[in-house]
XYZ file of N, CA and C in Angstrom:
753
model
N 98.982 97.923 130.713
C 99.435 96.965 131.645
C 98.649 95.755 131.912
N 99.338 94.702 131.862
C 98.478 93.403 132.178
C 98.917 92.934 133.601
N 97.704 92.918 134.458
C 97.905 92.637 135.853
C 97.157 91.382 136.248
N 98.020 90.528 136.987
C 97.396 89.353 137.425
C 97.079 89.390 139.074
N 95.897 89.330 139.497
C 95.631 89.343 141.022
C 95.188 88.010 141.445
N 96.132 87.430 142.272
C 95.820 86.180 142.855
C 95.252 86.349 144.028
N 93.830 85.962 144.100
C 92.916 86.058 145.253
C 91.804 86.938 144.861
N 90.617 86.524 144.655
C 89.553 87.074 144.128
C 88.505 87.419 145.246
N 89.056 87.794 146.593
C 88.233 88.040 147.686
C 88.090 89.620 147.609
N 87.692 90.057 148.706
C 87.340 91.524 148.790
C 88.592 92.281 148.606
N 89.454 92.261 148.995
C 90.796 93.068 148.842
C 91.487 92.834 147.526
N 91.194 91.448 147.018
C 91.827 91.649 145.256
C 90.945 92.348 144.596
N 89.632 92.222 144.857
C 88.733 92.845 144.159
C 88.854 94.522 144.316
N 89.261 94.755 145.597
C 89.491 96.376 145.746
C 90.655 96.719 144.958
N 91.781 95.969 144.932
C 92.957 96.317 144.162
C 92.661 96.592 142.730
N 91.816 95.725 142.160
C 91.302 95.634 140.886
C 90.732 97.036 140.397
N 90.124 97.749 141.311
C 89.549 99.159 141.147
C 90.442 100.146 140.986
N 91.541 99.827 141.342
C 92.782 100.789 141.203
C 93.593 100.663 140.025
N 93.582 99.496 139.148
C 94.489 98.960 138.130
C 94.077 99.235 136.760
N 94.553 100.188 136.009
C 94.132 100.323 134.609
C 94.909 99.359 133.854
N 94.010 98.984 132.472
C 94.636 97.973 131.854
C 93.652 96.655 131.962
N 94.489 95.618 131.488
C 94.066 94.304 131.690
C 94.058 93.643 132.784
N 92.946 92.958 133.345
C 93.086 92.167 134.656
C 92.683 90.710 134.444
N 93.682 89.969 135.104
C 93.381 88.547 135.266
C 93.324 88.128 136.605
N 92.378 87.206 137.027
C 92.199 86.990 138.410
C 92.466 85.247 138.394
N 93.018 85.089 139.741
C 93.261 83.716 139.818
C 93.041 83.315 141.161
N 92.280 82.172 141.440
C 91.747 81.872 142.872
C 91.507 80.420 142.863
N 91.764 79.755 143.934
C 91.544 78.396 144.118
C 89.885 78.150 144.012
N 89.181 79.059 144.308
C 87.765 78.887 144.059
C 87.317 79.645 142.752
N 87.207 78.902 141.589
C 87.078 79.344 140.415
C 85.710 80.075 140.052
N 84.828 79.858 140.902
C 83.606 80.453 140.771
C 83.919 82.177 141.241
N 84.626 82.396 142.542
C 84.980 83.625 142.815
C 85.660 84.321 141.902
N 86.688 83.571 141.126
C 87.556 84.477 140.215
C 86.642 84.667 138.972
N 85.610 83.794 138.581
C 84.825 84.366 137.466
C 83.880 85.436 137.750
N 83.352 85.440 139.167
C 82.587 86.489 139.597
C 83.416 87.879 139.764
N 84.548 87.754 140.098
C 85.463 89.035 140.233
C 85.752 89.504 138.812
N 86.099 88.536 137.773
C 86.367 88.738 136.475
C 85.207 89.445 135.854
N 84.009 89.189 136.142
C 82.840 89.878 135.478
C 82.576 91.007 136.078
N 82.887 91.179 137.229
C 82.607 92.420 137.954
C 83.665 93.527 137.304
N 84.870 93.076 137.126
C 85.911 94.127 136.592
C 86.308 94.045 135.318
N 85.397 93.210 134.388
C 85.663 93.179 132.922
C 87.098 92.668 132.603
N 87.556 91.607 133.450
C 88.598 90.849 133.401
C 88.501 89.484 132.882
N 89.551 88.715 133.073
C 89.643 87.392 132.664
C 90.073 86.469 133.738
N 90.047 85.127 133.556
C 90.279 84.261 134.805
C 91.326 83.317 134.178
N 92.523 83.266 135.192
C 93.500 82.132 134.954
C 93.025 80.704 135.308
N 93.074 79.836 134.216
C 92.537 78.639 134.649
C 93.603 77.780 135.434
N 93.201 77.158 136.483
C 94.122 76.515 137.403
C 94.640 75.281 136.634
N 95.836 74.918 136.933
C 96.461 73.733 136.545
C 96.966 73.947 135.042
N 97.015 75.026 134.465
C 97.648 75.337 133.129
C 99.142 75.257 133.290
N 99.718 74.436 132.266
C 101.063 74.402 132.116
C 101.671 75.479 131.178
N 100.748 76.231 130.601
C 101.564 77.371 129.624
C 102.141 78.322 130.542
N 103.340 78.947 129.887
C 103.968 80.080 130.458
C 102.978 81.290 130.554
N 102.944 81.973 131.655
C 101.967 83.045 131.890
C 102.965 84.316 132.305
N 102.839 85.332 131.496
C 103.565 86.505 131.817
C 102.753 87.775 131.895
N 102.898 88.586 133.155
C 102.256 89.720 133.464
C 102.977 90.650 133.876
N 102.824 91.931 133.515
C 103.564 93.094 134.025
C 103.569 93.201 135.550
N 102.506 93.015 136.060
C 102.349 93.045 137.680
C 101.445 91.895 138.190
N 102.031 91.375 139.116
C 101.246 90.364 139.882
C 101.000 90.861 141.363
N 99.838 90.920 141.719
C 99.435 91.416 143.063
C 98.999 90.271 143.873
N 99.470 89.875 144.987
C 99.088 88.489 146.003
C 98.180 89.107 147.087
N 96.944 88.643 146.742
C 95.825 89.038 147.870
C 95.284 87.881 148.298
N 95.874 87.117 149.067
C 95.537 85.754 149.677
C 95.381 85.827 151.053
N 94.913 85.014 151.844
C 95.166 85.016 153.239
C 96.490 84.882 153.678
N 96.874 85.398 154.782
C 98.261 85.433 155.277
C 98.897 84.129 155.422
N 98.149 83.076 155.877
C 98.718 81.675 155.838
C 99.152 81.061 154.417
N 98.735 81.602 153.544
C 98.820 81.274 152.137
C 99.927 81.972 151.237
N 100.498 82.897 151.845
C 101.132 83.939 151.197
C 102.393 83.505 150.461
N 103.241 82.662 151.477
C 104.383 82.302 150.935
C 104.091 81.187 149.831
N 103.438 80.238 150.013
C 103.049 79.151 148.892
C 102.687 79.794 147.745
N 101.705 80.876 147.775
C 101.171 81.519 146.553
C 102.300 82.300 145.841
N 103.150 82.937 146.617
C 104.190 83.596 145.934
C 105.228 82.656 145.159
N 105.412 81.559 145.649
C 106.346 80.456 145.070
C 105.519 79.997 143.978
N 104.249 79.956 143.880
C 103.376 79.394 142.755
C 103.341 80.395 141.644
N 103.042 81.614 141.902
C 102.766 82.843 140.741
C 103.802 83.773 140.785
N 104.937 83.666 141.528
C 105.903 84.812 141.271
C 106.482 84.700 140.107
N 106.823 83.653 139.435
C 107.360 83.492 138.134
C 106.572 84.221 137.141
N 105.292 84.447 137.414
C 104.386 84.888 136.313
C 104.639 86.627 136.313
N 105.303 87.058 137.207
C 105.462 88.523 136.996
C 106.797 88.872 136.341
N 106.724 89.874 135.353
C 107.822 90.110 134.580
C 108.397 91.382 135.023
N 107.731 92.186 135.499
C 108.097 93.646 135.841
C 108.020 94.021 137.408
N 106.787 93.424 138.030
C 106.565 94.025 139.259
C 105.834 92.842 140.194
N 106.035 92.703 141.380
C 105.125 91.909 142.349
C 104.884 92.676 143.516
N 103.698 92.661 143.988
C 103.213 93.210 145.290
C 102.320 92.303 145.913
N 102.097 92.521 147.209
C 101.365 91.865 148.089
C 100.418 92.785 148.858
N 99.151 92.475 149.354
C 98.200 93.210 150.089
C 97.650 92.175 151.056
N 98.385 91.470 151.755
C 98.017 90.238 152.538
C 97.841 90.687 154.116
N 98.427 91.705 154.552
C 98.314 92.092 155.904
C 99.661 91.790 156.836
N 100.519 91.105 156.367
C 101.623 90.742 156.895
C 102.693 91.152 155.975
N 104.082 91.665 156.306
C 105.009 92.142 155.573
C 106.341 91.208 155.609
N 106.722 90.842 156.610
C 107.988 90.299 156.513
C 108.140 88.837 155.790
N 107.218 88.001 155.868
C 107.119 86.843 155.172
C 106.938 87.160 153.634
N 105.938 87.841 153.143
C 105.850 87.990 151.763
C 107.081 88.668 151.129
N 107.633 89.681 151.794
C 108.855 90.337 151.320
C 110.073 89.331 151.080
N 110.202 88.636 152.242
C 111.223 87.655 152.181
C 110.898 86.523 150.770
N 109.761 86.322 150.738
C 109.518 85.160 149.675
C 109.519 85.905 148.445
N 109.063 87.050 148.056
C 109.145 87.731 147.010
C 110.676 88.009 146.549
N 111.445 88.265 147.404
C 112.775 88.782 147.200
C 113.505 87.185 146.700
N 113.301 86.153 147.258
C 113.785 84.931 146.773
C 113.539 84.291 145.549
N 111.948 84.496 145.086
C 111.465 84.165 144.109
C 111.597 85.153 142.950
N 111.529 86.534 143.336
C 111.530 87.418 142.133
C 112.921 88.524 142.430
N 114.023 87.957 142.435
C 115.111 88.999 142.931
C 115.362 90.226 142.016
N 115.008 90.047 140.963
C 115.393 91.013 139.728
C 114.348 92.041 139.164
N 113.237 91.948 139.997
C 112.117 92.910 139.555
C 111.589 93.624 140.581
N 110.775 94.620 140.374
C 110.187 95.705 141.502
C 109.176 94.738 142.266
N 109.473 95.213 143.686
C 108.761 94.528 144.777
C 108.247 95.568 145.882
N 107.174 95.210 146.362
C 106.563 96.003 147.362
C 105.370 95.432 148.241
N 105.331 95.646 149.409
C 104.295 95.255 150.238
C 103.285 96.425 150.801
N 102.138 96.172 150.499
C 101.194 97.120 150.862
C 100.086 96.436 152.068
N 99.695 97.258 152.984
C 98.465 96.773 153.813
C 97.622 97.993 154.004
N 96.586 97.813 153.346
C 95.500 98.673 153.490
C 94.837 98.476 154.781
N 94.795 99.405 155.687
C 94.245 99.378 157.024
C 92.766 99.585 157.147
N 91.897 98.757 156.243
C 90.636 99.008 156.300
C 90.090 97.918 155.219
N 88.773 97.842 155.486
C 87.939 96.847 154.687
C 87.594 97.821 153.510
N 87.300 97.113 152.344
C 87.037 97.884 151.151
C 85.866 98.880 151.249
N 84.862 98.454 152.038
C 83.688 99.377 152.193
C 83.999 100.684 152.913
N 85.129 100.559 153.790
C 85.556 101.801 154.608
C 86.695 102.580 153.769
N 87.163 102.261 152.543
C 88.081 102.936 151.957
C 87.491 104.429 151.563
N 88.531 105.396 151.492
C 90.074 105.284 151.356
C 90.461 105.380 152.904
N 91.723 105.259 153.124
C 92.497 105.079 154.366
C 93.806 104.987 154.300
N 94.591 104.756 155.432
C 96.187 104.539 155.441
C 96.576 103.238 154.991
N 97.571 103.406 154.240
C 98.348 102.037 153.665
C 99.638 101.927 154.037
N 100.087 101.267 155.174
C 101.500 101.107 155.482
C 102.258 100.515 154.177
N 103.422 100.828 153.944
C 104.059 100.364 152.649
C 105.750 100.164 152.853
N 105.994 99.191 152.231
C 107.413 98.699 152.210
C 107.755 98.472 150.593
N 108.685 99.611 150.128
C 109.093 99.413 149.071
C 110.447 98.661 148.895
N 110.335 97.417 148.444
C 111.662 96.600 148.635
C 112.466 96.737 147.434
N 112.057 97.052 146.247
C 112.782 97.338 145.063
C 112.024 98.139 144.313
N 112.379 99.335 144.019
C 111.505 100.425 143.611
C 111.610 100.480 141.960
N 110.666 101.086 141.363
C 110.621 101.203 139.933
C 109.335 101.891 139.560
N 109.251 101.953 138.133
C 108.061 102.647 137.681
C 106.521 102.107 137.861
N 106.554 100.925 137.946
C 105.059 100.225 138.188
C 104.745 100.411 139.584
N 105.614 100.269 140.593
C 105.527 100.357 141.969
C 105.194 101.913 142.161
N 105.699 102.776 141.561
C 105.541 104.219 141.674
C 103.989 104.405 141.088
N 103.762 103.791 140.081
C 102.407 104.089 139.339
C 101.352 103.368 140.459
N 101.580 102.371 141.160
C 100.569 101.871 142.035
C 100.209 102.669 143.079
N 101.529 103.122 143.636
C 101.158 104.342 144.805
C 100.423 105.480 144.333
N 100.673 105.961 143.074
C 99.820 107.005 142.377
C 98.463 106.654 142.248
N 98.213 105.483 142.073
C 96.652 104.866 141.973
C 96.208 105.066 143.238
N 96.938 104.576 144.298
C 96.218 104.483 145.501
C 95.859 105.897 146.155
N 96.814 106.908 145.851
C 96.822 107.971 146.488
C 95.780 108.990 145.657
N 95.453 108.517 144.408
C 94.463 109.274 143.699
C 93.114 108.955 144.206
N 92.975 107.953 144.824
C 91.719 107.588 145.386
C 91.370 107.934 146.944
N 92.435 108.723 147.301
C 92.343 109.585 148.668
C 93.100 108.721 149.927
N 93.823 107.686 149.472
C 94.673 106.825 150.444
C 95.735 107.362 150.821
N 96.319 107.211 151.850
C 97.552 107.869 152.469
C 98.656 106.604 152.631
N 99.647 106.813 152.014
C 100.687 105.948 152.155
C 101.787 106.254 153.253
N 101.829 105.030 154.071
C 102.525 105.270 155.316
C 103.898 104.401 155.070
N 105.119 105.360 154.760
C 106.208 104.426 154.647
C 106.773 103.648 155.830
N 107.039 102.523 155.834
C 107.568 101.781 157.071
C 108.474 100.701 156.883
N 108.863 99.808 157.820
C 109.699 98.653 157.607
C 108.534 97.470 157.895
N 109.104 96.383 157.295
C 108.597 95.122 157.648
C 108.372 94.777 159.343
N 109.461 95.034 159.814
C 109.518 94.833 161.410
C 108.581 95.739 161.940
N 108.815 96.892 161.950
C 107.839 98.044 162.584
C 106.391 97.651 162.118
N 105.926 97.317 160.858
C 104.676 97.076 160.631
C 104.133 96.027 161.420
N 104.978 94.720 161.275
C 104.470 93.591 161.823
C 104.146 93.489 163.450
N 105.151 94.355 163.888
C 105.191 94.500 165.424
C 103.893 95.452 165.974
N 103.615 96.427 164.802
C 102.339 97.257 165.243
C 101.178 96.360 165.174
N 101.196 95.358 164.258
C 99.898 94.579 164.192
C 99.665 93.763 165.515
N 100.662 93.473 166.168
C 100.363 92.918 167.512
C 99.345 93.455 168.371
N 99.638 95.106 168.195
C 98.855 95.736 169.056
C 97.332 96.240 168.507
N 97.434 96.856 167.236
C 96.329 97.453 166.616
C 95.511 96.312 165.972
N 96.059 95.308 166.026
C 94.902 93.927 165.451
C 94.872 92.855 166.463
N 95.731 92.115 166.899
C 95.778 90.874 167.442
C 95.169 91.240 169.041
N 95.917 92.351 169.616
C 95.552 92.769 170.816
C 94.151 93.378 170.913
N 93.723 94.238 169.929
C 92.604 94.975 169.855
C 91.497 94.046 169.721
N 91.686 93.194 168.617
C 90.490 92.120 168.488
C 90.119 91.265 169.676
N 91.308 90.849 170.210
C 91.331 90.081 171.548
C 90.290 90.830 172.631
N 90.852 92.079 172.922
C 90.077 92.722 173.880
C 88.467 92.747 173.471
N 88.200 93.158 172.091
C 86.771 93.298 171.974
C 86.070 92.008 172.069
N 86.584 90.953 171.590
C 86.040 89.682 171.806
C 85.724 88.994 173.047
N 86.892 89.339 173.846
C 86.735 88.956 175.158
C 85.635 89.617 175.919
N 85.578 91.017 175.822
C 84.449 91.821 176.354
C 83.275 91.276 175.896
N 82.893 90.965 174.656
C 81.418 90.289 174.029
C 81.345 88.818 174.790
N 82.303 88.323 175.232
C 82.154 86.991 175.975
C 82.004 87.174 177.419
N 82.417 88.078 177.995
C 82.472 88.263 179.393
C 81.224 88.902 179.879
N 80.522 90.010 179.048
C 79.486 90.426 179.446
C 78.075 89.546 179.669
N 77.270 90.128 180.364
C 75.887 89.478 180.464
C 74.987 90.404 180.056
N 73.720 89.931 179.455
C 72.576 90.821 179.058
C 72.214 91.832 180.234
N 71.965 92.914 179.985
C 71.468 93.842 180.861
C 70.174 94.501 180.287
N 69.107 94.992 181.288
C 68.041 95.594 180.763
C 68.288 96.727 179.692
N 67.327 97.103 178.791
C 67.431 98.262 177.959
C 67.603 99.173 178.889
N 68.415 100.549 178.447
C 68.584 101.592 178.947
C 69.678 101.668 179.984
N 70.573 100.415 180.208
C 71.475 100.471 181.053
C 72.816 100.494 180.502
N 72.941 101.009 179.171
C 74.282 101.147 178.636
C 74.997 102.471 179.219
N 76.117 102.409 179.262
C 76.889 103.734 179.416
C 77.553 104.064 178.125
N 78.134 105.305 178.017
C 78.807 105.621 176.815
C 79.916 104.868 176.468
N 80.686 104.116 177.374
C 81.910 103.427 177.226
C 81.152 102.116 176.695
N 80.218 101.388 177.416
C 79.670 100.165 177.252
C 78.928 100.041 175.949
N 78.304 101.137 175.547
C 77.564 101.218 174.322
C 78.811 101.157 173.200
N 79.822 101.746 173.325
C 80.988 101.773 172.224
C 81.508 100.447 171.994
N 81.726 99.744 173.399
C 82.406 98.448 173.178
C 81.132 97.611 172.562
N 79.953 97.602 172.909
C 78.859 96.927 172.236
C 78.907 96.927 170.731
N 79.119 98.304 170.290
C 79.229 98.451 168.711
C 80.265 97.893 168.327
N 81.480 97.753 168.941
C 82.714 97.071 168.484
C 82.635 95.700 168.426
N 81.965 95.224 169.250
C 81.635 93.712 169.433
C 80.623 93.356 168.054
N 79.714 94.131 168.012
C 78.928 93.808 166.814
C 79.953 94.094 165.406
N 80.469 94.962 165.285
C 81.409 95.098 164.247
C 82.338 94.026 163.876
N 82.760 93.562 164.996
C 83.819 92.518 164.764
C 83.281 90.950 164.493
N 82.051 90.817 165.101
C 81.555 89.619 165.177
C 80.421 89.402 163.948
N 80.256 90.325 163.165
C 79.387 90.258 161.794
C 80.573 90.040 160.883
N 81.682 89.902 161.036
C 82.638 89.829 159.918
C 83.072 88.184 159.653
N 84.088 87.984 159.179
C 84.348 86.515 158.737
C 85.352 86.136 160.018
N 85.111 85.208 160.582
C 85.893 84.829 161.783
C 87.336 84.103 161.396
N 87.297 83.668 160.042
C 88.502 83.282 159.618
C 89.686 84.461 159.333
N 89.119 85.540 159.188
C 90.002 86.715 159.091
C 90.702 87.034 160.360
N 89.830 86.872 161.465
C 90.361 87.377 162.672
C 91.241 86.209 163.243
N 90.965 84.814 163.114
C 91.815 83.911 163.247
C 93.094 83.800 162.637
N 93.268 84.221 161.352
C 94.493 84.407 160.862
C 95.366 85.429 161.424
N 94.769 86.592 161.976
C 95.506 87.583 162.581
C 96.043 86.924 163.951
N 95.149 86.205 164.720
C 95.689 85.622 165.955
C 96.828 84.635 165.649
N 96.710 83.885 164.679
C 97.716 83.058 164.563
C 99.039 83.649 163.905
N 98.925 84.710 163.294
C 100.075 85.286 162.693
C 100.864 86.189 163.634
N 100.054 86.853 164.650
C 100.659 87.999 165.420
C 100.594 87.631 166.769
N 101.588 87.907 167.752
C 101.379 87.921 169.135
C 100.472 89.093 169.677
N 100.140 89.159 170.692
C 99.316 90.210 171.368
C 98.154 89.764 172.269
N 97.506 88.533 171.793
C 96.329 88.287 172.704
C 96.768 87.833 174.102
N 97.944 87.320 174.252
C 98.412 86.715 175.716
C 98.786 87.967 176.553
N 99.021 89.137 176.107
C 99.365 90.411 176.651
C 98.165 90.858 177.284
N 96.916 90.786 176.375
C 95.671 91.447 176.759
C 95.123 90.596 178.009
N 95.290 89.046 177.912
C 95.004 88.148 179.031
C 95.773 88.408 180.375
N 97.072 88.829 179.997
C 97.696 89.133 181.160
C 97.580 90.470 181.854
N 97.133 91.242 181.161
C 96.866 92.662 181.768
C 95.473 92.560 182.379
N 94.418 91.762 181.782
C 93.278 91.745 182.478
C 93.341 90.878 183.817
N 94.161 90.044 183.865
C 94.465 89.371 185.049
C 94.988 90.307 186.244
N 95.958 91.119 185.923
C 96.597 92.168 186.817
C 95.504 93.110 187.211
N 94.629 93.428 186.264
C 93.662 94.472 186.816
C 92.645 93.753 187.703
N 92.156 92.594 187.253
C 91.128 91.847 188.134
C 91.871 91.611 189.445
N 93.021 91.558 189.804
C 93.461 91.033 191.190
C 94.176 92.295 191.626
N 94.218 93.780 191.184
C 95.026 94.777 191.774
C 94.484 95.086 192.989
N 95.247 95.769 193.782
C 94.656 96.456 195.012
C 94.738 97.940 194.605
N 94.325 98.746 195.398
C 93.998 100.413 195.006
C 95.363 100.808 194.475
N 96.398 100.654 195.110
C 97.412 101.322 194.636
C 98.000 100.869 193.143
N 97.964 99.570 193.218
C 98.389 98.887 191.836
C 97.298 99.195 190.567
N 95.908 99.286 190.912
C 95.007 99.666 189.980
C 95.236 101.115 189.618
N 95.621 102.058 190.577
C 95.740 103.370 190.035
C 97.187 103.485 189.125
N 98.020 102.859 189.468
C 99.417 102.799 188.791
C 98.971 102.189 187.360
N 98.271 101.100 187.074
C 97.959 100.595 185.925
C 97.010 101.244 185.192
N 96.162 102.200 185.769
C 95.195 103.136 185.043
C 96.145 104.263 184.401
N 97.118 104.771 185.146
C 98.006 105.615 184.519
C 98.744 105.260 183.571
N 99.379 103.943 183.674
C 100.033 103.407 182.552
C 99.258 103.098 181.369
N 98.060 102.866 181.342
C 97.219 102.760 180.066
C 96.791 104.127 179.479
N 96.995 105.134 180.173
C 96.840 106.524 179.557
C 97.587 106.744 178.393
N 97.033 107.061 177.218
C 98.014 107.368 176.231
C 98.781 108.492 176.507
N 99.996 108.427 175.861
C 101.176 109.407 176.107
C 100.628 110.713 175.660
N 99.939 110.847 174.490
C 99.370 112.136 174.228
C 98.449 112.724 175.026
N 97.762 112.026 175.859
C 96.768 112.568 176.989
C 97.397 112.865 178.102
N 98.692 112.331 178.432
C 99.386 112.691 179.444
C 100.137 114.022 179.307
N 100.649 114.136 178.078
C 101.147 115.465 177.707
C 100.263 116.691 177.549
N 99.027 116.348 177.312
C 97.863 117.421 177.340
C 97.495 117.861 178.844
N 97.439 116.752 179.557
C 97.157 116.850 181.130
C 98.141 117.798 182.006
N 99.389 117.588 181.487
C 100.528 118.251 182.097
C 100.656 119.557 181.720
């Protein structure tokens, strides 16, 4: 199988570890493409080439803000199947259908950084076929769990588990003052660890999420309600925040 991976960043390279056969990388950063190709014994697609390029599978692994343009540019290179692992689903699925209506299509979102693999992978199969089935088999053989979903369900969930979650963690990091050693509590220590985890990453990744998905505004709204709540309102909000599973256990 001949595979073109568009995007030679961390996730594009992660996808390459699951792909048997020949691999070609494309990236606007040619040095990144060459580095990825060297690591995975692959080749590099030269930018600006006018020659027709044919690949059995094309994987789109670019930032969410570039996914539509990238599919429009490289979709025609896919002869049998095209997939994306960008982190958003509705946009790439719509674009892949428009550009590649007659071939296999799917959107995957690994809910982890490569160094934390394996993990859960929400999946939408838009047009099934043997290559898509093989990709899923590759993922599962590495210990990943496929989570069938819809584009709407996935993108709505990202508002909570990514946009809102990241906002809450970063806001905590900005709001707290330094305290003497030994003053941490189990909760504050956990939050401090989360702040460290988030802020030692790439800010562009988190910015992309904030720009793509709603959720931050609800965190700000809830924080304001908590800050101004009287006793009765605070208790009400406290119980509303308790996960449903915890409620069912306590009852």
